[in-house]
Short mmCIF file of N, CA and C in Angstrom, two decimals:
data_model
loop_
_atom_site.label_atom_id
_atom_site.label_comp_id
_atom_site.label_asym_id
_atom_site.label_seq_id
_atom_site.Cartn_x
_atom_site.Cartn_y
_atom_site.Cartn_z
N UNK A 111 14.69 -60.84 -53.48
CA UNK A 111 14.42 -60.88 -52.06
C UNK A 111 14.43 -62.33 -51.61
N UNK A 112 15.13 -62.61 -50.52
CA UNK A 112 15.26 -63.95 -50.00
C UNK A 112 14.27 -64.11 -48.85
N UNK A 113 13.60 -65.27 -48.78
CA UNK A 113 12.62 -65.52 -47.74
C UNK A 113 13.09 -66.66 -46.85
N UNK A 114 12.69 -66.61 -45.60
CA UNK A 114 13.00 -67.70 -44.68
C UNK A 114 11.77 -68.01 -43.85
N UNK A 115 11.72 -69.23 -43.33
CA UNK A 115 10.59 -69.62 -42.50
C UNK A 115 10.78 -69.08 -41.10
N UNK A 116 9.71 -68.58 -40.55
CA UNK A 116 9.70 -68.10 -39.17
C UNK A 116 9.43 -69.30 -38.27
N UNK A 117 10.10 -69.37 -37.13
CA UNK A 117 9.95 -70.53 -36.24
C UNK A 117 8.55 -70.62 -35.65
N UNK A 118 7.86 -69.48 -35.48
CA UNK A 118 6.57 -69.53 -34.82
C UNK A 118 5.48 -70.12 -35.70
N UNK A 119 5.66 -70.08 -37.01
CA UNK A 119 4.63 -70.61 -37.89
C UNK A 119 5.29 -71.21 -39.12
N UNK A 120 4.91 -72.42 -39.46
CA UNK A 120 5.52 -73.06 -40.62
C UNK A 120 5.04 -72.44 -41.92
N UNK A 121 3.87 -71.80 -41.91
CA UNK A 121 3.32 -71.22 -43.13
C UNK A 121 3.87 -69.83 -43.42
N UNK A 122 4.29 -69.11 -42.39
CA UNK A 122 4.69 -67.72 -42.52
C UNK A 122 6.09 -67.63 -43.11
N UNK A 123 6.22 -66.94 -44.23
CA UNK A 123 7.52 -66.69 -44.83
C UNK A 123 7.84 -65.21 -44.68
N UNK A 124 8.99 -64.92 -44.09
CA UNK A 124 9.41 -63.54 -43.91
C UNK A 124 10.59 -63.25 -44.83
N UNK A 125 10.70 -62.02 -45.32
CA UNK A 125 11.92 -61.66 -46.03
C UNK A 125 13.09 -61.80 -45.06
N UNK A 126 14.22 -62.25 -45.56
CA UNK A 126 15.36 -62.47 -44.68
C UNK A 126 15.81 -61.17 -44.04
N UNK A 127 15.57 -60.04 -44.72
CA UNK A 127 15.94 -58.76 -44.12
C UNK A 127 15.12 -58.50 -42.86
N UNK A 128 13.82 -58.85 -42.88
CA UNK A 128 12.99 -58.69 -41.68
C UNK A 128 13.46 -59.63 -40.58
N UNK A 129 13.85 -60.86 -40.95
CA UNK A 129 14.36 -61.80 -39.96
C UNK A 129 15.62 -61.25 -39.31
N UNK A 130 16.50 -60.67 -40.14
CA UNK A 130 17.72 -60.07 -39.59
C UNK A 130 17.36 -58.89 -38.69
N UNK A 131 16.39 -58.08 -39.10
CA UNK A 131 15.96 -56.94 -38.28
C UNK A 131 15.45 -57.42 -36.93
N UNK A 132 14.59 -58.42 -36.92
CA UNK A 132 14.04 -58.92 -35.66
C UNK A 132 15.15 -59.55 -34.81
N UNK A 133 16.08 -60.25 -35.46
CA UNK A 133 17.21 -60.83 -34.74
C UNK A 133 18.06 -59.73 -34.12
N UNK A 134 18.33 -58.67 -34.90
CA UNK A 134 19.10 -57.54 -34.36
C UNK A 134 18.38 -56.93 -33.16
N UNK A 135 17.08 -56.78 -33.25
CA UNK A 135 16.33 -56.20 -32.15
C UNK A 135 16.38 -57.05 -30.90
N UNK A 136 16.20 -58.36 -31.06
CA UNK A 136 16.27 -59.24 -29.90
C UNK A 136 17.65 -59.21 -29.28
N UNK A 137 18.68 -59.19 -30.12
CA UNK A 137 20.04 -59.17 -29.61
C UNK A 137 20.35 -57.85 -28.91
N UNK A 138 19.84 -56.76 -29.47
CA UNK A 138 20.09 -55.46 -28.85
C UNK A 138 19.41 -55.39 -27.49
N UNK A 139 18.18 -55.88 -27.40
CA UNK A 139 17.47 -55.86 -26.12
C UNK A 139 18.17 -56.70 -25.08
N UNK A 140 18.72 -57.79 -25.46
CA UNK A 140 19.37 -58.69 -24.51
C UNK A 140 20.86 -58.42 -24.38
N UNK A 141 21.34 -57.35 -25.03
CA UNK A 141 22.75 -56.96 -24.98
C UNK A 141 23.67 -58.08 -25.47
N UNK A 142 23.27 -58.72 -26.55
CA UNK A 142 24.07 -59.77 -27.16
C UNK A 142 24.71 -59.21 -28.41
N UNK A 143 25.96 -59.44 -28.61
CA UNK A 143 26.62 -58.94 -29.81
C UNK A 143 26.13 -59.71 -31.03
N UNK A 144 26.20 -59.04 -32.17
CA UNK A 144 25.74 -59.61 -33.43
C UNK A 144 26.82 -60.55 -33.99
N UNK A 145 26.93 -61.71 -33.37
CA UNK A 145 27.90 -62.70 -33.83
C UNK A 145 27.20 -64.04 -33.97
N UNK A 146 27.60 -64.78 -34.95
CA UNK A 146 27.03 -66.10 -35.17
C UNK A 146 28.18 -67.09 -35.15
N UNK A 147 28.34 -67.75 -34.02
CA UNK A 147 29.44 -68.67 -33.87
C UNK A 147 28.93 -70.09 -33.68
N UNK A 148 29.84 -70.97 -33.40
CA UNK A 148 29.46 -72.38 -33.30
C UNK A 148 28.50 -72.63 -32.14
N UNK A 149 28.60 -71.85 -31.08
CA UNK A 149 27.67 -72.03 -29.95
C UNK A 149 26.23 -71.81 -30.39
N UNK A 150 26.01 -70.82 -31.25
CA UNK A 150 24.65 -70.53 -31.73
C UNK A 150 24.11 -71.73 -32.51
N UNK A 151 24.95 -72.34 -33.34
CA UNK A 151 24.47 -73.48 -34.12
C UNK A 151 24.25 -74.70 -33.22
N UNK A 152 25.04 -74.82 -32.17
CA UNK A 152 24.85 -75.93 -31.24
C UNK A 152 23.50 -75.77 -30.53
N UNK A 153 23.19 -74.55 -30.09
CA UNK A 153 21.90 -74.35 -29.42
C UNK A 153 20.75 -74.50 -30.41
N UNK A 154 20.97 -74.11 -31.68
CA UNK A 154 19.94 -74.29 -32.70
C UNK A 154 19.68 -75.78 -32.92
N UNK A 155 20.73 -76.57 -32.91
CA UNK A 155 20.58 -78.01 -33.07
C UNK A 155 19.76 -78.58 -31.91
N UNK A 156 20.04 -78.12 -30.70
CA UNK A 156 19.30 -78.59 -29.53
C UNK A 156 17.83 -78.18 -29.59
N UNK A 157 17.54 -77.00 -30.15
CA UNK A 157 16.16 -76.52 -30.24
C UNK A 157 15.35 -77.26 -31.29
N UNK A 158 15.90 -77.34 -32.52
CA UNK A 158 15.08 -77.83 -33.61
C UNK A 158 15.67 -78.96 -34.42
N UNK A 159 16.74 -79.54 -33.97
CA UNK A 159 17.33 -80.65 -34.69
C UNK A 159 18.26 -80.21 -35.80
N UNK A 160 18.79 -81.18 -36.51
CA UNK A 160 19.81 -80.91 -37.52
C UNK A 160 19.27 -80.10 -38.70
N UNK A 161 18.00 -80.31 -39.05
CA UNK A 161 17.44 -79.56 -40.18
C UNK A 161 17.38 -78.07 -39.87
N UNK A 162 16.95 -77.73 -38.67
CA UNK A 162 16.90 -76.31 -38.28
C UNK A 162 18.30 -75.72 -38.23
N UNK A 163 19.27 -76.47 -37.71
CA UNK A 163 20.65 -75.97 -37.65
C UNK A 163 21.19 -75.74 -39.06
N UNK A 164 20.90 -76.64 -39.98
CA UNK A 164 21.35 -76.47 -41.37
C UNK A 164 20.69 -75.25 -42.02
N UNK A 165 19.39 -75.09 -41.79
CA UNK A 165 18.67 -73.94 -42.34
C UNK A 165 19.25 -72.64 -41.79
N UNK A 166 19.48 -72.59 -40.49
CA UNK A 166 20.03 -71.40 -39.87
C UNK A 166 21.43 -71.11 -40.40
N UNK A 167 22.24 -72.14 -40.55
CA UNK A 167 23.60 -71.95 -41.04
C UNK A 167 23.59 -71.43 -42.47
N UNK A 168 22.67 -71.94 -43.29
CA UNK A 168 22.54 -71.49 -44.67
C UNK A 168 22.13 -70.02 -44.73
N UNK A 169 21.20 -69.64 -43.86
CA UNK A 169 20.70 -68.26 -43.87
C UNK A 169 21.72 -67.27 -43.35
N UNK A 170 22.60 -67.73 -42.52
CA UNK A 170 23.52 -66.82 -41.86
C UNK A 170 24.88 -66.73 -42.55
N UNK A 171 24.91 -66.96 -43.82
CA UNK A 171 26.16 -66.77 -44.52
C UNK A 171 26.48 -65.29 -44.54
N UNK A 172 27.72 -64.99 -44.62
CA UNK A 172 28.16 -63.60 -44.57
C UNK A 172 27.55 -62.76 -45.69
N UNK A 173 27.46 -63.32 -46.87
CA UNK A 173 26.91 -62.56 -48.00
C UNK A 173 25.44 -62.22 -47.79
N UNK A 174 24.67 -63.18 -47.30
CA UNK A 174 23.24 -62.90 -47.11
C UNK A 174 23.02 -61.88 -45.99
N UNK A 175 23.87 -61.91 -44.98
CA UNK A 175 23.75 -60.93 -43.90
C UNK A 175 24.09 -59.54 -44.42
N UNK A 176 25.17 -59.42 -45.18
CA UNK A 176 25.53 -58.12 -45.73
C UNK A 176 24.44 -57.59 -46.66
N UNK A 177 23.90 -58.46 -47.48
CA UNK A 177 22.83 -58.06 -48.40
C UNK A 177 21.59 -57.62 -47.62
N UNK A 178 21.27 -58.35 -46.57
CA UNK A 178 20.10 -58.00 -45.76
C UNK A 178 20.31 -56.67 -45.03
N UNK A 179 21.50 -56.45 -44.54
CA UNK A 179 21.79 -55.18 -43.86
C UNK A 179 21.70 -54.03 -44.85
N UNK A 180 22.21 -54.21 -46.06
CA UNK A 180 22.08 -53.16 -47.08
C UNK A 180 20.61 -52.90 -47.41
N UNK A 181 19.82 -53.97 -47.50
CA UNK A 181 18.40 -53.82 -47.80
C UNK A 181 17.67 -53.09 -46.66
N UNK A 182 18.02 -53.42 -45.42
CA UNK A 182 17.41 -52.72 -44.28
C UNK A 182 17.79 -51.24 -44.29
N UNK A 183 19.03 -50.94 -44.64
CA UNK A 183 19.46 -49.53 -44.71
C UNK A 183 18.75 -48.81 -45.86
N UNK A 184 18.61 -49.48 -46.99
CA UNK A 184 17.93 -48.87 -48.14
C UNK A 184 16.46 -48.59 -47.82
N UNK A 185 15.82 -49.48 -47.07
CA UNK A 185 14.42 -49.30 -46.67
C UNK A 185 14.27 -48.45 -45.41
N UNK A 186 15.38 -47.92 -44.91
CA UNK A 186 15.43 -46.99 -43.78
C UNK A 186 14.93 -47.59 -42.47
N UNK A 187 15.22 -48.87 -42.25
CA UNK A 187 14.96 -49.49 -40.96
C UNK A 187 16.14 -49.26 -40.01
N UNK A 188 17.35 -49.17 -40.57
CA UNK A 188 18.56 -49.00 -39.77
C UNK A 188 19.41 -47.89 -40.37
N UNK A 189 20.34 -47.37 -39.54
CA UNK A 189 21.35 -46.41 -39.99
C UNK A 189 22.70 -47.09 -39.85
N UNK A 190 23.55 -46.90 -40.83
CA UNK A 190 24.88 -47.49 -40.79
C UNK A 190 25.90 -46.36 -40.82
N UNK A 191 26.81 -46.37 -39.85
CA UNK A 191 27.91 -45.42 -39.83
C UNK A 191 29.20 -46.21 -39.82
N UNK A 192 30.17 -45.72 -40.56
CA UNK A 192 31.46 -46.39 -40.59
C UNK A 192 32.42 -45.59 -39.71
N UNK A 193 32.98 -46.24 -38.72
CA UNK A 193 33.93 -45.63 -37.81
C UNK A 193 35.22 -46.43 -37.89
N UNK A 194 36.20 -45.85 -38.57
CA UNK A 194 37.46 -46.52 -38.88
C UNK A 194 37.16 -47.81 -39.64
N UNK A 195 37.45 -48.97 -39.06
CA UNK A 195 37.19 -50.23 -39.77
C UNK A 195 35.94 -50.93 -39.26
N UNK A 196 35.18 -50.26 -38.41
CA UNK A 196 33.99 -50.87 -37.83
C UNK A 196 32.74 -50.23 -38.40
N UNK A 197 31.70 -51.02 -38.44
CA UNK A 197 30.38 -50.51 -38.81
C UNK A 197 29.54 -50.38 -37.55
N UNK A 198 28.89 -49.24 -37.42
CA UNK A 198 27.97 -49.04 -36.30
C UNK A 198 26.57 -49.07 -36.89
N UNK A 199 25.78 -50.04 -36.48
CA UNK A 199 24.42 -50.21 -36.98
C UNK A 199 23.47 -49.83 -35.86
N UNK A 200 22.56 -48.91 -36.17
CA UNK A 200 21.56 -48.52 -35.16
C UNK A 200 20.18 -48.47 -35.81
N UNK A 201 19.19 -48.74 -35.00
CA UNK A 201 17.81 -48.69 -35.48
C UNK A 201 17.34 -47.25 -35.56
N UNK A 202 16.58 -46.93 -36.59
CA UNK A 202 15.93 -45.63 -36.62
C UNK A 202 14.46 -45.84 -36.23
N UNK A 203 13.66 -44.79 -36.34
CA UNK A 203 12.27 -44.87 -35.88
C UNK A 203 11.47 -45.95 -36.61
N UNK A 204 11.66 -46.07 -37.92
CA UNK A 204 10.92 -47.07 -38.69
C UNK A 204 11.29 -48.49 -38.23
N UNK A 205 12.57 -48.72 -37.95
CA UNK A 205 13.01 -50.02 -37.46
C UNK A 205 12.48 -50.33 -36.07
N UNK A 206 12.49 -49.32 -35.19
CA UNK A 206 11.94 -49.52 -33.84
C UNK A 206 10.46 -49.88 -33.90
N UNK A 207 9.72 -49.17 -34.76
CA UNK A 207 8.29 -49.47 -34.89
C UNK A 207 8.06 -50.88 -35.42
N UNK A 208 8.87 -51.30 -36.39
CA UNK A 208 8.73 -52.66 -36.93
C UNK A 208 9.02 -53.70 -35.86
N UNK A 209 10.06 -53.45 -35.04
CA UNK A 209 10.37 -54.39 -33.96
C UNK A 209 9.27 -54.43 -32.91
N UNK A 210 8.78 -53.27 -32.52
CA UNK A 210 7.70 -53.23 -31.53
C UNK A 210 6.43 -53.88 -32.07
N UNK A 211 6.15 -53.66 -33.36
CA UNK A 211 4.98 -54.30 -33.96
C UNK A 211 5.14 -55.81 -33.94
N UNK A 212 6.33 -56.29 -34.23
CA UNK A 212 6.58 -57.73 -34.19
C UNK A 212 6.39 -58.27 -32.77
N UNK A 213 6.89 -57.55 -31.77
CA UNK A 213 6.71 -57.98 -30.38
C UNK A 213 5.23 -57.96 -29.99
N UNK A 214 4.52 -56.92 -30.40
CA UNK A 214 3.09 -56.82 -30.08
C UNK A 214 2.29 -57.95 -30.70
N UNK A 215 2.66 -58.35 -31.91
CA UNK A 215 1.92 -59.40 -32.60
C UNK A 215 2.12 -60.76 -31.96
N UNK A 216 3.22 -60.95 -31.25
CA UNK A 216 3.52 -62.26 -30.67
C UNK A 216 3.13 -62.37 -29.20
N UNK A 217 2.52 -61.35 -28.64
CA UNK A 217 2.03 -61.45 -27.26
C UNK A 217 0.68 -62.14 -27.28
N UNK A 218 0.53 -63.13 -26.44
CA UNK A 218 -0.70 -63.92 -26.40
C UNK A 218 -1.78 -63.17 -25.62
N UNK A 219 -3.04 -63.27 -26.07
CA UNK A 219 -4.13 -62.66 -25.31
C UNK A 219 -4.39 -63.43 -24.02
N UNK A 220 -4.97 -62.75 -23.07
CA UNK A 220 -5.34 -63.43 -21.85
C UNK A 220 -5.00 -62.65 -20.60
N UNK A 221 -4.99 -63.32 -19.48
CA UNK A 221 -4.71 -62.78 -18.16
C UNK A 221 -5.73 -61.74 -17.71
N UNK A 222 -6.85 -61.60 -18.39
CA UNK A 222 -7.90 -60.70 -17.95
C UNK A 222 -7.57 -59.22 -18.02
N UNK A 223 -6.56 -58.85 -18.82
CA UNK A 223 -6.16 -57.46 -18.93
C UNK A 223 -6.32 -57.00 -20.37
N UNK A 224 -6.86 -55.80 -20.54
CA UNK A 224 -7.00 -55.19 -21.87
C UNK A 224 -6.20 -53.90 -21.92
N UNK A 225 -5.78 -53.54 -23.11
CA UNK A 225 -5.12 -52.25 -23.33
C UNK A 225 -6.02 -51.41 -24.22
N UNK A 226 -6.24 -50.18 -23.80
CA UNK A 226 -7.06 -49.24 -24.56
C UNK A 226 -6.17 -48.08 -24.97
N UNK A 227 -6.23 -47.70 -26.24
CA UNK A 227 -5.48 -46.55 -26.74
C UNK A 227 -6.50 -45.50 -27.17
N UNK A 228 -6.36 -44.32 -26.60
CA UNK A 228 -7.24 -43.20 -26.92
C UNK A 228 -6.36 -42.09 -27.48
N UNK A 229 -6.77 -41.51 -28.60
CA UNK A 229 -5.96 -40.43 -29.18
C UNK A 229 -6.85 -39.34 -29.75
N UNK A 230 -6.29 -38.15 -29.81
CA UNK A 230 -6.95 -36.99 -30.39
C UNK A 230 -5.90 -36.26 -31.22
N UNK A 231 -5.67 -36.76 -32.42
CA UNK A 231 -4.65 -36.19 -33.31
C UNK A 231 -5.34 -35.17 -34.20
N UNK A 232 -4.83 -33.93 -34.25
CA UNK A 232 -5.50 -32.88 -35.03
C UNK A 232 -5.52 -33.16 -36.53
N UNK A 233 -6.41 -32.49 -37.21
CA UNK A 233 -6.58 -32.65 -38.66
C UNK A 233 -5.31 -32.30 -39.42
N UNK A 234 -4.50 -31.41 -38.89
CA UNK A 234 -3.25 -31.02 -39.55
C UNK A 234 -2.29 -32.21 -39.68
N UNK A 235 -2.42 -33.19 -38.81
CA UNK A 235 -1.57 -34.38 -38.85
C UNK A 235 -2.39 -35.60 -39.27
N UNK A 236 -3.25 -35.44 -40.25
CA UNK A 236 -4.14 -36.53 -40.65
C UNK A 236 -3.39 -37.72 -41.23
N UNK A 237 -2.30 -37.49 -41.95
CA UNK A 237 -1.54 -38.63 -42.50
C UNK A 237 -0.90 -39.43 -41.37
N UNK A 238 -0.39 -38.75 -40.34
CA UNK A 238 0.17 -39.45 -39.19
C UNK A 238 -0.91 -40.23 -38.45
N UNK A 239 -2.11 -39.67 -38.38
CA UNK A 239 -3.24 -40.35 -37.73
C UNK A 239 -3.60 -41.62 -38.49
N UNK A 240 -3.63 -41.55 -39.83
CA UNK A 240 -3.93 -42.75 -40.64
C UNK A 240 -2.86 -43.83 -40.44
N UNK A 241 -1.59 -43.40 -40.43
CA UNK A 241 -0.50 -44.36 -40.21
C UNK A 241 -0.61 -45.00 -38.84
N UNK A 242 -0.98 -44.21 -37.83
CA UNK A 242 -1.11 -44.73 -36.48
C UNK A 242 -2.26 -45.74 -36.40
N UNK A 243 -3.38 -45.44 -37.04
CA UNK A 243 -4.50 -46.39 -37.06
C UNK A 243 -4.10 -47.70 -37.74
N UNK A 244 -3.39 -47.59 -38.85
CA UNK A 244 -2.94 -48.79 -39.57
C UNK A 244 -1.99 -49.60 -38.68
N UNK A 245 -1.10 -48.91 -37.97
CA UNK A 245 -0.16 -49.59 -37.07
C UNK A 245 -0.92 -50.30 -35.96
N UNK A 246 -1.92 -49.64 -35.38
CA UNK A 246 -2.73 -50.27 -34.33
C UNK A 246 -3.44 -51.52 -34.86
N UNK A 247 -3.99 -51.41 -36.05
CA UNK A 247 -4.69 -52.55 -36.65
C UNK A 247 -3.73 -53.72 -36.87
N UNK A 248 -2.52 -53.44 -37.33
CA UNK A 248 -1.52 -54.48 -37.54
C UNK A 248 -1.06 -55.11 -36.23
N UNK A 249 -1.26 -54.40 -35.12
CA UNK A 249 -0.86 -54.89 -33.80
C UNK A 249 -2.01 -55.54 -33.05
N UNK A 250 -3.04 -56.00 -33.75
CA UNK A 250 -4.19 -56.71 -33.18
C UNK A 250 -5.11 -55.84 -32.34
N UNK A 251 -5.10 -54.54 -32.56
CA UNK A 251 -6.07 -53.68 -31.89
C UNK A 251 -7.34 -53.67 -32.74
N UNK A 252 -8.47 -53.46 -32.08
CA UNK A 252 -9.75 -53.33 -32.78
C UNK A 252 -10.32 -51.96 -32.48
N UNK A 253 -10.97 -51.38 -33.49
CA UNK A 253 -11.50 -50.04 -33.34
C UNK A 253 -12.82 -50.09 -32.57
N UNK A 254 -12.86 -49.39 -31.45
CA UNK A 254 -14.08 -49.25 -30.67
C UNK A 254 -14.82 -48.00 -31.15
N UNK A 255 -14.08 -46.92 -31.33
CA UNK A 255 -14.53 -45.70 -32.00
C UNK A 255 -13.37 -45.26 -32.88
N UNK A 256 -13.52 -44.22 -33.66
CA UNK A 256 -12.45 -43.81 -34.58
C UNK A 256 -11.16 -43.47 -33.84
N UNK A 257 -11.28 -42.97 -32.62
CA UNK A 257 -10.08 -42.60 -31.88
C UNK A 257 -9.91 -43.40 -30.59
N UNK A 258 -10.60 -44.52 -30.48
CA UNK A 258 -10.48 -45.41 -29.32
C UNK A 258 -10.29 -46.83 -29.85
N UNK A 259 -9.14 -47.42 -29.52
CA UNK A 259 -8.80 -48.75 -30.00
C UNK A 259 -8.53 -49.64 -28.79
N UNK A 260 -8.82 -50.93 -28.92
CA UNK A 260 -8.74 -51.84 -27.78
C UNK A 260 -8.15 -53.18 -28.25
N UNK A 261 -7.43 -53.82 -27.35
CA UNK A 261 -6.94 -55.18 -27.59
C UNK A 261 -7.04 -55.97 -26.30
N UNK A 262 -7.15 -57.27 -26.43
CA UNK A 262 -7.27 -58.14 -25.26
C UNK A 262 -5.90 -58.60 -24.77
N UNK A 263 -4.87 -57.83 -25.04
CA UNK A 263 -3.50 -58.15 -24.63
C UNK A 263 -2.97 -57.03 -23.74
N UNK A 264 -2.08 -57.37 -22.85
CA UNK A 264 -1.47 -56.38 -21.96
C UNK A 264 -0.21 -55.83 -22.65
N UNK A 265 -0.40 -54.81 -23.47
CA UNK A 265 0.70 -54.27 -24.28
C UNK A 265 0.91 -52.77 -24.09
N UNK A 266 0.42 -52.22 -23.00
CA UNK A 266 0.52 -50.78 -22.78
C UNK A 266 1.98 -50.32 -22.75
N UNK A 267 2.86 -51.10 -22.12
CA UNK A 267 4.28 -50.72 -22.06
C UNK A 267 4.90 -50.66 -23.44
N UNK A 268 4.59 -51.64 -24.29
CA UNK A 268 5.15 -51.64 -25.64
C UNK A 268 4.60 -50.49 -26.48
N UNK A 269 3.32 -50.18 -26.33
CA UNK A 269 2.74 -49.05 -27.06
C UNK A 269 3.40 -47.76 -26.60
N UNK A 270 3.63 -47.63 -25.29
CA UNK A 270 4.30 -46.43 -24.77
C UNK A 270 5.74 -46.33 -25.27
N UNK A 271 6.41 -47.47 -25.48
CA UNK A 271 7.75 -47.44 -26.07
C UNK A 271 7.71 -46.95 -27.51
N UNK A 272 6.62 -47.21 -28.21
CA UNK A 272 6.50 -46.82 -29.62
C UNK A 272 6.18 -45.34 -29.79
N UNK A 273 5.63 -44.70 -28.78
CA UNK A 273 5.18 -43.31 -28.93
C UNK A 273 6.27 -42.34 -29.36
N UNK A 274 7.50 -42.39 -28.81
CA UNK A 274 8.53 -41.46 -29.30
C UNK A 274 8.86 -41.66 -30.78
N UNK A 275 8.83 -42.90 -31.24
CA UNK A 275 9.12 -43.17 -32.66
C UNK A 275 7.99 -42.70 -33.56
N UNK A 276 6.78 -42.65 -33.04
CA UNK A 276 5.63 -42.21 -33.83
C UNK A 276 5.59 -40.70 -33.99
N UNK A 277 6.27 -39.99 -33.11
CA UNK A 277 6.34 -38.53 -33.15
C UNK A 277 4.95 -37.88 -33.12
N UNK A 278 4.14 -38.34 -32.21
CA UNK A 278 2.81 -37.77 -32.00
C UNK A 278 2.73 -37.32 -30.54
N UNK A 279 3.33 -36.18 -30.22
CA UNK A 279 3.49 -35.78 -28.82
C UNK A 279 2.18 -35.41 -28.14
N UNK A 280 1.94 -36.02 -27.00
CA UNK A 280 0.83 -35.65 -26.14
C UNK A 280 -0.57 -35.90 -26.68
N UNK A 281 -0.69 -36.56 -27.80
CA UNK A 281 -2.00 -36.78 -28.39
C UNK A 281 -2.53 -38.19 -28.13
N UNK A 282 -1.72 -39.03 -27.49
CA UNK A 282 -2.08 -40.45 -27.33
C UNK A 282 -2.01 -40.82 -25.85
N UNK A 283 -3.04 -41.53 -25.39
CA UNK A 283 -3.08 -42.04 -24.01
C UNK A 283 -3.31 -43.55 -24.09
N UNK A 284 -2.52 -44.30 -23.33
CA UNK A 284 -2.74 -45.75 -23.25
C UNK A 284 -3.23 -46.08 -21.85
N UNK A 285 -4.21 -46.94 -21.79
CA UNK A 285 -4.81 -47.36 -20.52
C UNK A 285 -4.80 -48.88 -20.44
N UNK A 286 -4.61 -49.38 -19.23
CA UNK A 286 -4.72 -50.81 -18.99
C UNK A 286 -5.91 -51.01 -18.06
N UNK A 287 -6.76 -51.96 -18.41
CA UNK A 287 -7.96 -52.19 -17.61
C UNK A 287 -8.25 -53.68 -17.56
N UNK A 288 -9.10 -54.06 -16.65
CA UNK A 288 -9.52 -55.46 -16.57
C UNK A 288 -10.47 -55.76 -17.71
N UNK A 289 -10.32 -56.92 -18.30
CA UNK A 289 -11.15 -57.25 -19.46
C UNK A 289 -12.62 -57.40 -19.10
N UNK A 290 -12.94 -57.69 -17.85
CA UNK A 290 -14.35 -57.84 -17.47
C UNK A 290 -15.10 -56.52 -17.60
N UNK A 291 -14.39 -55.40 -17.47
CA UNK A 291 -15.02 -54.09 -17.58
C UNK A 291 -15.40 -53.79 -19.03
N UNK A 292 -14.55 -54.16 -19.96
CA UNK A 292 -14.79 -53.84 -21.37
C UNK A 292 -15.20 -55.05 -22.18
N UNK A 293 -15.49 -56.14 -21.51
CA UNK A 293 -15.79 -57.40 -22.21
C UNK A 293 -16.95 -57.26 -23.19
N UNK A 294 -18.04 -56.62 -22.77
CA UNK A 294 -19.21 -56.50 -23.63
C UNK A 294 -18.91 -55.65 -24.86
N UNK A 295 -18.19 -54.56 -24.67
CA UNK A 295 -17.85 -53.70 -25.81
C UNK A 295 -16.95 -54.44 -26.78
N UNK A 296 -16.00 -55.20 -26.25
CA UNK A 296 -15.04 -55.90 -27.09
C UNK A 296 -15.72 -57.03 -27.87
N UNK A 297 -16.69 -57.68 -27.27
CA UNK A 297 -17.38 -58.79 -27.94
C UNK A 297 -18.19 -58.31 -29.13
N UNK A 298 -18.69 -57.08 -29.08
CA UNK A 298 -19.50 -56.55 -30.18
C UNK A 298 -18.67 -56.26 -31.42
N UNK A 299 -17.38 -56.07 -31.25
CA UNK A 299 -16.51 -55.68 -32.37
C UNK A 299 -16.28 -56.84 -33.31
#
């Protein structure tokens, strides 16, 4: 497994496959094709200097990208279909959740808004409930009660985007509220 440094933190090392996954997600959201040309390296040089451009160029070799895409497919983050001489790469539910989790983790707290997630998942789906709690915890939510989770970030839209991928129909409600209302409860956690 190959690791690369994440730009947001010098200490954080991500597997290159996760970096490729997050890059694919950002490009898909912005409708940018998955191409790495000289313009990309020029903008990388402007952002972080020659060392960052060299690091990016090294990471983006064709072999490492192919290997990372195979690893993402093996771990079921993406689906690959071959159509004539082209490859069609699409995210599946696991990949969408990983991308949304990454986006949720990078949203800064503040602006006086909190997001509250309330759920009532039946005992028959207890494994899905455990996975959902773990996902909430990884996304900087704190448990207020077993089925009520809260964060000091305005992430209700992103959580709602994740609900179809979680396949927990009608059991989850997301609320956005002012942090002054829940400030005392949140401070106790």
